[in-house]
Amino acid sequence: MKQYPIHKALKHFFGYDNFRLNQQVIIETVLSGKDVMAIMPTGGGKSICYQLPAVLLDGLTIVISPLIALMKDQVDALQANGIRAAYLNSTLSNAEQNTIIAAVRNGEVKLLYLAPERLFASGMQFVNFLGTLPCSLFAIDEAHCISQWGHDFRPEYLGLSALKQYFPHVPVIALTASADTITQKDIVEKLALHQPQVFISSFNRANINYYIQPKKKAFEQIIHYLDKHRNDSGIIYTLSRASTESIAGKLKEVGYNAAYYHAGMGNDERSKVQESFQRDDTKIIVATIAFGMGIDKPNVRFVLHYDVPKNMEGYYQETGRAGRDGLKSDAILYYSSGDISKLMRFITVENNAAQTNVLKKKLMQMKEFAEYEGCRRQYILQYFGERSPAYCGSCDYCLSNLEHRVATVEAQKILSAVTRTGERYGVDYLIDFLRGSASAKIIPAHKEIKTYGIGKDIKKDEWQTIVKQLLQQRLVDMEDGAYPALKLNDASRKILRGELEVTLVLKKPKEEVAEISTAPQHHPALLQELKEIRREIAEQENVPAYIIVGDNTLLDMATYLPLSFDGLRRISGFGDYKVSKYGPAFMKVLQAYAADNKLETKIQLKTPKRERAVKTDKPSISNTQRTSFDLFKEGYDIADIAAKRGMAVSTVENHLIPFITSGELNAIKLIGKAKLDEIVALIKQTGHTIASKPLKDLLPEEYSYGDIKIAQAHYEWMKDA
Ligand code: ADP
Ligand code: ZN
């Protein structure tokens, strides 16, 4: 094995300054020869976890991937970094395949990409061939495909169960973004991994802003957004094939570069659309959920949901296609509760009540999320079993202005509707009744009641908000059951008698996420020129532009103006190979621009940076830290753990800090909300995010250094989340 410190290797081969999430510890474990299972969200950076070991280990790494369409891209990207990679699949001619097999035999290939069925093709011929080679590692990408419990089971993957029989001594790394534990367990069993080390990264996608907006005139809302994001690429998800076509058509009419994509199109047509999107020739894709698995485009800046997804898994996966490059991106759901009712009607699985119920429950959770009065990110992470703070600072809730409004009269109207109709009706009926709906659903006798129609002046969705708030504040009750009716409680009766005032907390939505102001100042004209030269190189090499360098790399160049090759090396995304291969072309543009505009380099301002936006270069977690955290999760408090392990309290506190920074551990659990809020407020006020002494001096005696460190870690998480 080559003696490269792995940080150096990361910069040399891939041009990155820091590891993300668990990358470092995963790579170290793979290099130590153990089996590994790595669970990381989409865009988390799974590929490096086997690609870096592959170049450092002697011999060949076999990468199993289900998506033939993606192999070429991955191999192109590796080759653009000077790494010898190849793939074998049915898109290659026999002659091409033979050339590659010969190269593999001669030890000229470090990474070989294969589809699972290929491995066991032609009897055992191929496996036997691999047996003659020095195989150092198997990487199983999208490993959840082996599990029937996963969301994307592929029978071809089952063949991989035999892998360990043929190659008992070759370590295996299984990678997936699948969050559920049944699938994870199944993967370990099916692949027969040997005492695997399992690494689960946080599912927090810190660079994605989550936004939910009431759906009114959805098309206009989308245009409103797109108008402000003219140069960005993105995906618009909608539920029906017909609407993908009609929306894309309307977008084109008003001058947008859009195309549609759905499963009813022919294969060729679909790959054309996909490719054109990958290459930035098409900016906007309007698609059904069929568009996804194959998308590996790093610079998707927005994912808009025209219709509500059917479950949180889908929502997370679809929004997750935004911002794989780590730059700020938006996920916006245009939501109306009517869409949920529509979906509910179609959700039945014939002759399978159990599955129907599961799907219905998932849809209800989606509804709950969309209507949730709290931090969206927190909801998402809790859904996937992660603890997280109640404030993220980058979702519509955390960014909205909360408005307090007295609404006693409205509350009286709805409550009197509840009593007058005998406490037997649900929210929708009561609202229709209040609004004087002419619908036949309203019982004729009810139309005679005085309350009928007294709520006409208020729109339906506003009534819904009011009722939801009354429920949340326990000012009215709702029965359980299939047709949940509203019932009065003591508080309701007080309101009706005028003894209790009702205040609603209403969110005044801001239109979009404000640009977070830490974005570095770049030279837009220069960025344009750099994009142009990148496009030219990409065309010459016949690969998508981002394979040459990513948008974030261009942005860094346009910001820091590296005017020497040493400077260029400090830009994230420039490994040594890319500096020598593409450096001269970019350098020419940079130097000319600097000379014309009399600018000097600002590269000295560039601190070896933390990976932008993604909650990343977290120091790798040592076993002793993990042990303390595990004990904490079992219910021991810090003092218990310190006693149990014979350590100082401060040592245990230090152990837990990284878990707070990564969002796995909520600081409230350690020091309580009041303390935390107070210290965080002080951190914001003074800017002391690292030094603890100045804070200690300002705080009451009983606040310990440990409390301060914990709050600082929490602040760090919040800032990046
Ligand atoms: P995944 O397979 O987990 O969805 P990828 O491996 O495709 O994610 O990585 C997503 C993006 O992040 C890619 O553009 C990749 O080059 C980039 N990336 C991965 N690791 C790092 C890192 N340590 N620093 C900067 N960028 C990274
Ligand atoms: Zn939030």
CSV table of C-alpha atoms in Angstrom, one decimal, residues 265-616:
chain,number,residue,atom,x,y,z
A,265,MET,CA,-41.9,7.7,-22.6
A,266,GLY,CA,-39.7,5.4,-24.6
A,267,ASN,CA,-36.3,4.5,-23.2
A,268,ASP,CA,-34.4,6.5,-25.8
A,269,GLU,CA,-36.4,9.6,-25.2
A,270,ARG,CA,-36.0,9.3,-21.5
A,271,SER,CA,-32.2,9.0,-21.7
A,272,LYS,CA,-32.1,11.9,-24.1
A,273,VAL,CA,-33.9,14.1,-21.6
A,274,GLN,CA,-31.8,12.9,-18.7
A,275,GLU,CA,-28.6,13.4,-20.5
A,276,SER,CA,-29.5,16.9,-21.7
A,277,PHE,CA,-30.3,17.8,-18.1
A,278,GLN,CA,-27.0,16.3,-16.8
A,279,ARG,CA,-25.2,18.4,-19.4
A,280,ASP,CA,-27.0,21.6,-18.5
A,281,ASP,CA,-28.5,21.9,-21.9
A,282,THR,CA,-31.9,21.6,-20.3
A,283,LYS,CA,-32.3,23.7,-17.2
A,284,ILE,CA,-35.6,22.5,-15.8
A,285,ILE,CA,-37.2,19.0,-15.8
A,286,VAL,CA,-40.8,18.6,-15.0
A,287,ALA,CA,-41.1,14.9,-13.9
A,288,THR,CA,-43.0,12.3,-12.2
A,289,ILE,CA,-41.1,10.3,-9.5
A,290,ALA,CA,-39.9,8.1,-12.3
A,291,PHE,CA,-37.1,10.7,-12.7
A,292,GLY,CA,-34.6,10.2,-10.0
A,293,MET,CA,-32.5,7.1,-9.4
A,294,GLY,CA,-30.3,7.9,-12.3
A,295,ILE,CA,-29.7,11.5,-11.5
A,296,ASP,CA,-26.3,12.3,-10.3
A,297,LYS,CA,-26.2,15.9,-11.2
A,298,PRO,CA,-24.4,17.9,-8.5
A,299,ASN,CA,-25.7,21.4,-9.2
A,300,VAL,CA,-29.4,20.9,-9.0
A,301,ARG,CA,-30.3,24.2,-7.2
A,302,PHE,CA,-34.0,23.6,-6.6
A,303,VAL,CA,-36.6,20.8,-6.3
A,304,LEU,CA,-40.1,22.1,-6.4
A,305,HIS,CA,-43.1,19.8,-5.5
A,306,TYR,CA,-46.1,20.9,-7.5
A,307,ASP,CA,-48.0,18.1,-5.8
A,308,VAL,CA,-47.5,16.6,-2.4
A,309,PRO,CA,-45.4,13.3,-2.4
A,310,LYS,CA,-47.1,10.2,-1.0
A,311,ASN,CA,-44.7,9.7,1.9
A,312,MET,CA,-41.8,11.2,3.7
A,313,GLU,CA,-39.4,8.8,2.2
A,314,GLY,CA,-40.3,10.0,-1.2
A,315,TYR,CA,-40.2,13.6,-0.1
A,316,TYR,CA,-36.7,13.2,1.4
A,317,GLN,CA,-35.4,11.3,-1.6
A,318,GLU,CA,-36.7,13.8,-4.1
A,319,THR,CA,-35.7,16.9,-2.3
A,320,GLY,CA,-32.3,15.2,-1.7
A,321,ARG,CA,-31.5,15.5,-5.3
A,322,ALA,CA,-30.9,19.1,-4.7
A,323,GLY,CA,-27.5,20.4,-3.7
A,324,ARG,CA,-25.3,17.4,-4.0
A,325,ASP,CA,-22.4,19.8,-4.5
A,326,GLY,CA,-22.9,21.2,-1.0
A,327,LEU,CA,-24.1,24.6,-2.2
A,328,LYS,CA,-27.2,26.2,-0.9
A,329,SER,CA,-30.3,24.8,-2.6
A,330,ASP,CA,-34.1,25.1,-2.1
A,331,ALA,CA,-36.7,22.5,-1.7
A,332,ILE,CA,-40.2,23.9,-1.9
A,333,LEU,CA,-43.4,22.0,-1.5
A,334,TYR,CA,-46.6,23.7,-2.7
A,335,TYR,CA,-49.1,22.2,-0.4
A,336,SER,CA,-52.9,22.0,-0.3
A,337,SER,CA,-54.7,19.6,2.0
A,338,GLY,CA,-57.0,18.8,-0.9
A,339,ASP,CA,-54.2,17.1,-2.6
A,340,ILE,CA,-53.9,14.7,0.3
A,341,SER,CA,-57.6,13.8,0.1
A,342,LYS,CA,-57.2,13.2,-3.6
A,343,LEU,CA,-54.3,10.8,-3.0
A,344,MET,CA,-56.1,9.1,-0.2
A,345,ARG,CA,-58.8,8.0,-2.6
A,346,PHE,CA,-56.3,6.3,-4.9
A,347,ILE,CA,-54.1,4.7,-2.4
A,348,THR,CA,-55.9,1.3,-2.0
A,349,VAL,CA,-53.8,-1.7,-2.9
A,350,GLU,CA,-56.3,-4.4,-4.2
A,351,ASN,CA,-56.8,-7.3,-1.8
A,352,ASN,CA,-54.2,-6.1,0.6
A,353,ALA,CA,-55.6,-4.3,3.5
A,354,ALA,CA,-52.4,-4.4,5.5
A,355,GLN,CA,-50.4,-2.7,2.8
A,356,THR,CA,-53.1,-0.2,2.1
A,357,ASN,CA,-53.0,0.8,5.8
A,358,VAL,CA,-49.3,1.2,5.8
A,359,LEU,CA,-49.5,3.5,2.7
A,360,LYS,CA,-52.4,5.5,4.3
A,361,LYS,CA,-50.5,6.0,7.5
A,362,LYS,CA,-47.5,7.2,5.5
A,363,LEU,CA,-49.7,9.6,3.6
A,364,MET,CA,-51.1,10.9,6.9
A,365,GLN,CA,-47.5,11.5,8.2
A,366,MET,CA,-46.8,13.5,5.0
A,367,LYS,CA,-49.9,15.6,5.8
A,368,GLU,CA,-48.7,16.0,9.4
A,369,PHE,CA,-45.3,17.2,8.2
A,370,ALA,CA,-46.8,19.7,5.7
A,371,GLU,CA,-49.1,21.1,8.3
A,372,TYR,CA,-46.6,21.0,11.1
A,373,GLU,CA,-46.1,24.1,13.1
A,374,GLY,CA,-42.5,23.8,13.8
A,375,CYS,CA,-39.0,23.4,12.3
A,376,ARG,CA,-39.3,21.3,9.1
A,377,ARG,CA,-35.8,20.0,9.4
A,378,GLN,CA,-36.5,18.8,12.9
A,379,TYR,CA,-39.6,16.9,11.7
A,380,ILE,CA,-37.7,15.3,8.9
A,381,LEU,CA,-34.8,14.2,11.1
A,382,GLN,CA,-37.1,12.9,13.8
A,383,TYR,CA,-39.0,10.9,11.2
A,384,PHE,CA,-35.8,9.2,10.3
A,385,GLY,CA,-35.0,8.6,14.0
A,386,GLU,CA,-32.5,11.4,14.6
A,387,ARG,CA,-32.7,13.9,17.4
A,388,SER,CA,-32.3,17.4,16.4
A,389,PRO,CA,-32.8,20.9,17.7
A,390,ALA,CA,-36.1,22.7,17.3
A,391,TYR,CA,-34.5,25.5,15.4
A,392,CYS,CA,-32.6,25.2,12.1
A,393,GLY,CA,-32.6,28.7,10.8
A,394,SER,CA,-33.2,27.5,7.2
A,395,CYS,CA,-36.7,26.3,6.8
A,396,ASP,CA,-39.9,28.3,6.3
A,397,TYR,CA,-40.9,27.9,9.9
A,398,CYS,CA,-37.6,29.0,11.4
A,399,LEU,CA,-37.4,31.9,9.0
A,400,SER,CA,-40.9,33.1,9.3
A,401,ASN,CA,-42.2,36.0,11.3
A,402,LEU,CA,-44.7,34.8,13.8
A,403,GLU,CA,-47.7,36.9,14.2
A,404,HIS,CA,-50.0,36.9,17.2
A,405,ARG,CA,-53.6,37.6,16.5
A,406,VAL,CA,-56.6,37.7,18.7
A,407,ALA,CA,-59.3,35.6,17.1
A,408,THR,CA,-61.9,35.1,19.8
A,409,VAL,CA,-64.8,35.9,17.5
A,410,GLU,CA,-63.7,33.4,14.9
A,411,ALA,CA,-63.2,30.8,17.6
A,412,GLN,CA,-66.7,31.4,18.9
A,413,LYS,CA,-68.2,31.0,15.5
A,414,ILE,CA,-66.6,27.6,14.9
A,415,LEU,CA,-67.3,26.4,18.4
A,416,SER,CA,-70.9,27.4,18.1
A,417,ALA,CA,-71.1,25.5,14.9
A,418,VAL,CA,-69.8,22.5,16.8
A,419,THR,CA,-72.6,22.7,19.5
A,420,ARG,CA,-75.4,23.6,17.1
A,421,THR,CA,-74.7,20.5,15.0
A,422,GLY,CA,-74.6,18.3,18.0
A,423,GLU,CA,-70.8,17.7,18.3
A,424,ARG,CA,-71.0,15.0,15.7
A,425,TYR,CA,-69.2,16.5,12.7
A,426,GLY,CA,-65.6,16.8,11.5
A,427,VAL,CA,-63.6,19.8,10.6
A,428,ASP,CA,-64.4,19.9,6.8
A,429,TYR,CA,-68.1,19.6,7.4
A,430,LEU,CA,-68.1,22.3,10.0
A,431,ILE,CA,-66.2,24.7,7.8
A,432,ASP,CA,-68.5,24.1,4.8
A,433,PHE,CA,-71.4,24.7,7.2
A,434,LEU,CA,-69.9,27.9,8.5
A,435,ARG,CA,-69.2,29.1,5.0
A,436,GLY,CA,-72.8,28.4,4.0
A,437,SER,CA,-71.9,25.8,1.4
A,438,ALA,CA,-74.8,25.0,-0.9
A,439,SER,CA,-73.5,21.4,-1.2
A,440,ALA,CA,-75.9,18.6,-0.9
A,441,LYS,CA,-73.6,17.2,1.8
A,442,ILE,CA,-75.0,19.7,4.2
A,443,ILE,CA,-78.0,18.3,6.0
A,444,PRO,CA,-81.1,20.4,5.0
A,445,ALA,CA,-82.0,20.9,8.7
A,446,HIS,CA,-78.6,22.4,9.3
A,447,LYS,CA,-79.2,25.0,6.7
A,448,GLU,CA,-82.0,26.4,8.9
A,449,ILE,CA,-79.6,27.0,11.8
A,450,LYS,CA,-78.6,30.6,12.5
A,451,THR,CA,-74.9,29.8,12.5
A,452,TYR,CA,-75.1,28.4,8.9
A,453,GLY,CA,-73.1,30.8,6.7
A,454,ILE,CA,-71.8,33.1,9.3
A,455,GLY,CA,-68.2,32.3,8.4
A,456,LYS,CA,-68.5,33.2,4.7
A,457,ASP,CA,-66.1,36.1,5.0
A,458,ILE,CA,-63.2,33.8,5.9
A,459,LYS,CA,-61.6,31.4,3.3
A,460,LYS,CA,-61.6,27.7,3.8
A,461,ASP,CA,-57.9,27.4,4.4
A,462,GLU,CA,-57.9,30.1,7.0
A,463,TRP,CA,-60.7,28.3,8.8
A,464,GLN,CA,-58.5,25.2,8.7
A,465,THR,CA,-55.6,27.1,10.2
A,466,ILE,CA,-57.8,28.4,13.0
A,467,VAL,CA,-59.2,25.0,13.9
A,468,LYS,CA,-55.8,23.5,13.8
A,469,GLN,CA,-54.6,26.1,16.3
A,470,LEU,CA,-57.6,25.6,18.5
A,471,LEU,CA,-56.8,21.9,18.6
A,472,GLN,CA,-53.1,22.5,19.2
A,473,GLN,CA,-53.9,24.8,22.1
A,474,ARG,CA,-56.4,22.3,23.4
A,475,LEU,CA,-59.2,24.8,23.1
A,476,VAL,CA,-61.4,22.2,21.5
A,477,ASP,CA,-61.1,18.4,21.3
A,478,MET,CA,-61.2,15.9,18.5
A,479,GLU,CA,-62.5,12.3,18.9
A,480,ASP,CA,-60.4,9.4,17.6
A,481,GLY,CA,-61.9,7.3,14.9
A,482,ALA,CA,-62.6,7.1,11.3
A,483,TYR,CA,-64.8,10.2,11.2
A,484,PRO,CA,-63.3,12.3,14.0
A,485,ALA,CA,-65.8,14.8,15.3
A,486,LEU,CA,-65.0,18.0,17.1
A,487,LYS,CA,-66.2,18.2,20.8
A,488,LEU,CA,-66.3,21.0,23.2
A,489,ASN,CA,-64.2,20.9,26.3
A,490,ASP,CA,-64.1,23.3,29.3
A,491,ALA,CA,-62.0,25.8,27.6
A,492,SER,CA,-64.3,25.8,24.6
A,493,ARG,CA,-67.2,26.6,26.9
A,494,LYS,CA,-65.3,29.4,28.5
A,495,ILE,CA,-64.6,30.9,25.0
A,496,LEU,CA,-68.3,30.7,24.1
A,497,ARG,CA,-69.2,32.5,27.3
A,498,GLY,CA,-66.7,35.2,26.5
A,499,GLU,CA,-64.5,34.3,29.5
A,500,LEU,CA,-61.5,33.3,27.6
A,501,GLU,CA,-59.7,35.1,24.8
A,502,VAL,CA,-58.1,33.2,21.9
A,503,THR,CA,-54.8,34.2,20.4
A,504,LEU,CA,-53.6,32.5,17.3
A,505,VAL,CA,-49.9,32.2,16.5
A,506,LEU,CA,-49.8,32.6,12.7
A,507,LYS,CA,-46.9,32.3,10.5
A,508,LYS,CA,-46.4,35.1,8.1
A,509,PRO,CA,-44.5,33.2,5.4
A,510,LYS,CA,-41.6,34.9,3.7
A,511,GLU,CA,-41.6,34.1,0.1
A,512,GLU,CA,-38.3,32.3,-0.1
A,513,VAL,CA,-35.3,31.5,1.9
A,514,ALA,CA,-33.2,34.6,2.2
A,515,GLU,CA,-29.8,34.2,0.7
A,516,ILE,CA,-27.6,33.4,3.6
A,517,SER,CA,-25.2,36.3,3.6
A,518,THR,CA,-22.0,34.4,4.2
A,519,ALA,CA,-21.8,33.7,0.5
A,520,PRO,CA,-18.4,34.9,-0.6
A,521,GLN,CA,-18.3,37.8,-3.0
A,522,HIS,CA,-17.4,36.7,-6.5
A,523,HIS,CA,-16.8,38.4,-9.8
A,524,PRO,CA,-19.9,37.4,-11.9
A,525,ALA,CA,-18.3,38.3,-15.2
A,526,LEU,CA,-15.3,36.2,-14.4
A,527,LEU,CA,-17.6,33.3,-13.3
A,528,GLN,CA,-19.3,33.5,-16.7
A,529,GLU,CA,-15.9,33.3,-18.5
A,530,LEU,CA,-14.8,30.4,-16.4
A,531,LYS,CA,-18.1,28.6,-17.2
A,532,GLU,CA,-17.5,29.2,-20.8
A,533,ILE,CA,-14.0,27.8,-20.8
A,534,ARG,CA,-15.3,24.8,-18.8
A,535,ARG,CA,-18.0,24.2,-21.4
A,536,GLU,CA,-15.3,24.2,-24.1
A,537,ILE,CA,-13.2,21.7,-22.4
A,538,ALA,CA,-16.2,19.5,-21.6
A,539,GLU,CA,-17.2,19.6,-25.2
A,540,GLN,CA,-13.7,18.6,-26.4
A,541,GLU,CA,-13.7,15.7,-23.9
A,542,ASN,CA,-17.3,14.8,-24.5
A,543,VAL,CA,-18.3,14.7,-20.8
A,544,PRO,CA,-20.7,16.7,-18.8
A,545,ALA,CA,-19.3,20.0,-17.6
A,546,TYR,CA,-19.3,19.2,-13.9
A,547,ILE,CA,-16.9,16.3,-14.6
A,548,ILE,CA,-14.2,18.9,-15.5
A,549,VAL,CA,-14.8,20.9,-12.2
A,550,GLY,CA,-17.9,21.6,-10.2
A,551,ASP,CA,-19.8,24.9,-9.9
A,552,ASN,CA,-18.4,25.4,-6.4
A,553,THR,CA,-14.9,25.1,-7.8
A,554,LEU,CA,-15.7,27.8,-10.4
A,555,LEU,CA,-17.2,30.0,-7.7
A,556,ASP,CA,-14.1,29.7,-5.6
A,557,MET,CA,-11.9,30.7,-8.5
A,558,ALA,CA,-14.1,33.7,-9.3
A,559,THR,CA,-13.9,34.7,-5.7
A,560,TYR,CA,-10.3,34.2,-4.7
A,561,LEU,CA,-8.6,34.7,-8.1
A,562,PRO,CA,-5.8,32.2,-7.8
A,563,LEU,CA,-3.2,33.6,-10.2
A,564,SER,CA,-0.6,30.9,-9.7
A,565,PHE,CA,-0.7,27.1,-9.9
A,566,ASP,CA,0.0,27.0,-6.2
A,567,GLY,CA,-3.0,29.2,-5.6
A,568,LEU,CA,-5.1,26.9,-7.8
A,569,ARG,CA,-4.1,24.0,-5.7
A,570,ARG,CA,-5.8,25.6,-2.8
A,571,ILE,CA,-9.1,25.7,-4.5
A,572,SER,CA,-11.4,22.8,-3.5
A,573,GLY,CA,-12.0,20.4,-6.4
A,574,PHE,CA,-8.5,20.8,-7.9
A,575,GLY,CA,-6.4,17.7,-7.3
A,576,ASP,CA,-2.9,17.6,-8.7
A,577,TYR,CA,-4.0,15.8,-11.9
A,578,LYS,CA,-6.6,18.4,-12.6
A,579,VAL,CA,-4.3,21.3,-11.9
A,580,SER,CA,-1.8,20.0,-14.5
A,581,LYS,CA,-4.5,19.0,-17.0
A,582,TYR,CA,-7.0,21.9,-16.8
A,583,GLY,CA,-5.0,24.4,-14.8
A,584,PRO,CA,-3.4,26.2,-17.7
A,585,ALA,CA,-6.7,26.9,-19.5
A,586,PHE,CA,-8.3,28.3,-16.4
A,587,MET,CA,-5.2,30.2,-15.5
A,588,LYS,CA,-5.2,32.0,-18.8
A,589,VAL,CA,-8.7,33.3,-18.1
A,590,LEU,CA,-8.0,34.2,-14.5
A,591,GLN,CA,-4.8,36.1,-15.3
A,592,ALA,CA,-6.3,38.0,-18.2
A,593,TYR,CA,-9.3,39.0,-16.1
A,594,ALA,CA,-7.1,40.1,-13.2
A,595,ALA,CA,-4.9,42.2,-15.5
A,596,ASP,CA,-7.8,43.8,-17.4
A,597,ASN,CA,-9.5,44.8,-14.1
A,598,LYS,CA,-6.3,45.5,-12.2
A,599,LEU,CA,-7.2,42.9,-9.5
A,600,GLU,CA,-4.9,41.0,-7.2
A,601,THR,CA,-5.3,37.5,-6.0
A,602,LYS,CA,-7.2,37.0,-2.8
A,603,ILE,CA,-6.1,33.4,-2.3
A,604,GLN,CA,-4.4,34.3,1.0
A,605,LEU,CA,-7.9,35.0,2.4
A,606,LYS,CA,-8.9,31.4,1.7
A,607,THR,CA,-8.4,29.5,4.9
A,608,PRO,CA,-8.1,25.8,4.3
A,609,LYS,CA,-11.8,25.7,4.4
A,610,ARG,CA,-14.4,23.6,5.9
A,611,GLU,CA,-16.5,22.0,3.2
A,612,ARG,CA,-19.1,24.6,2.5
A,613,ALA,CA,-22.5,24.3,4.0
A,614,VAL,CA,-22.6,20.5,4.6
A,615,LYS,CA,-22.2,19.7,8.2
A,616,THR,CA,-18.9,18.0,7.5
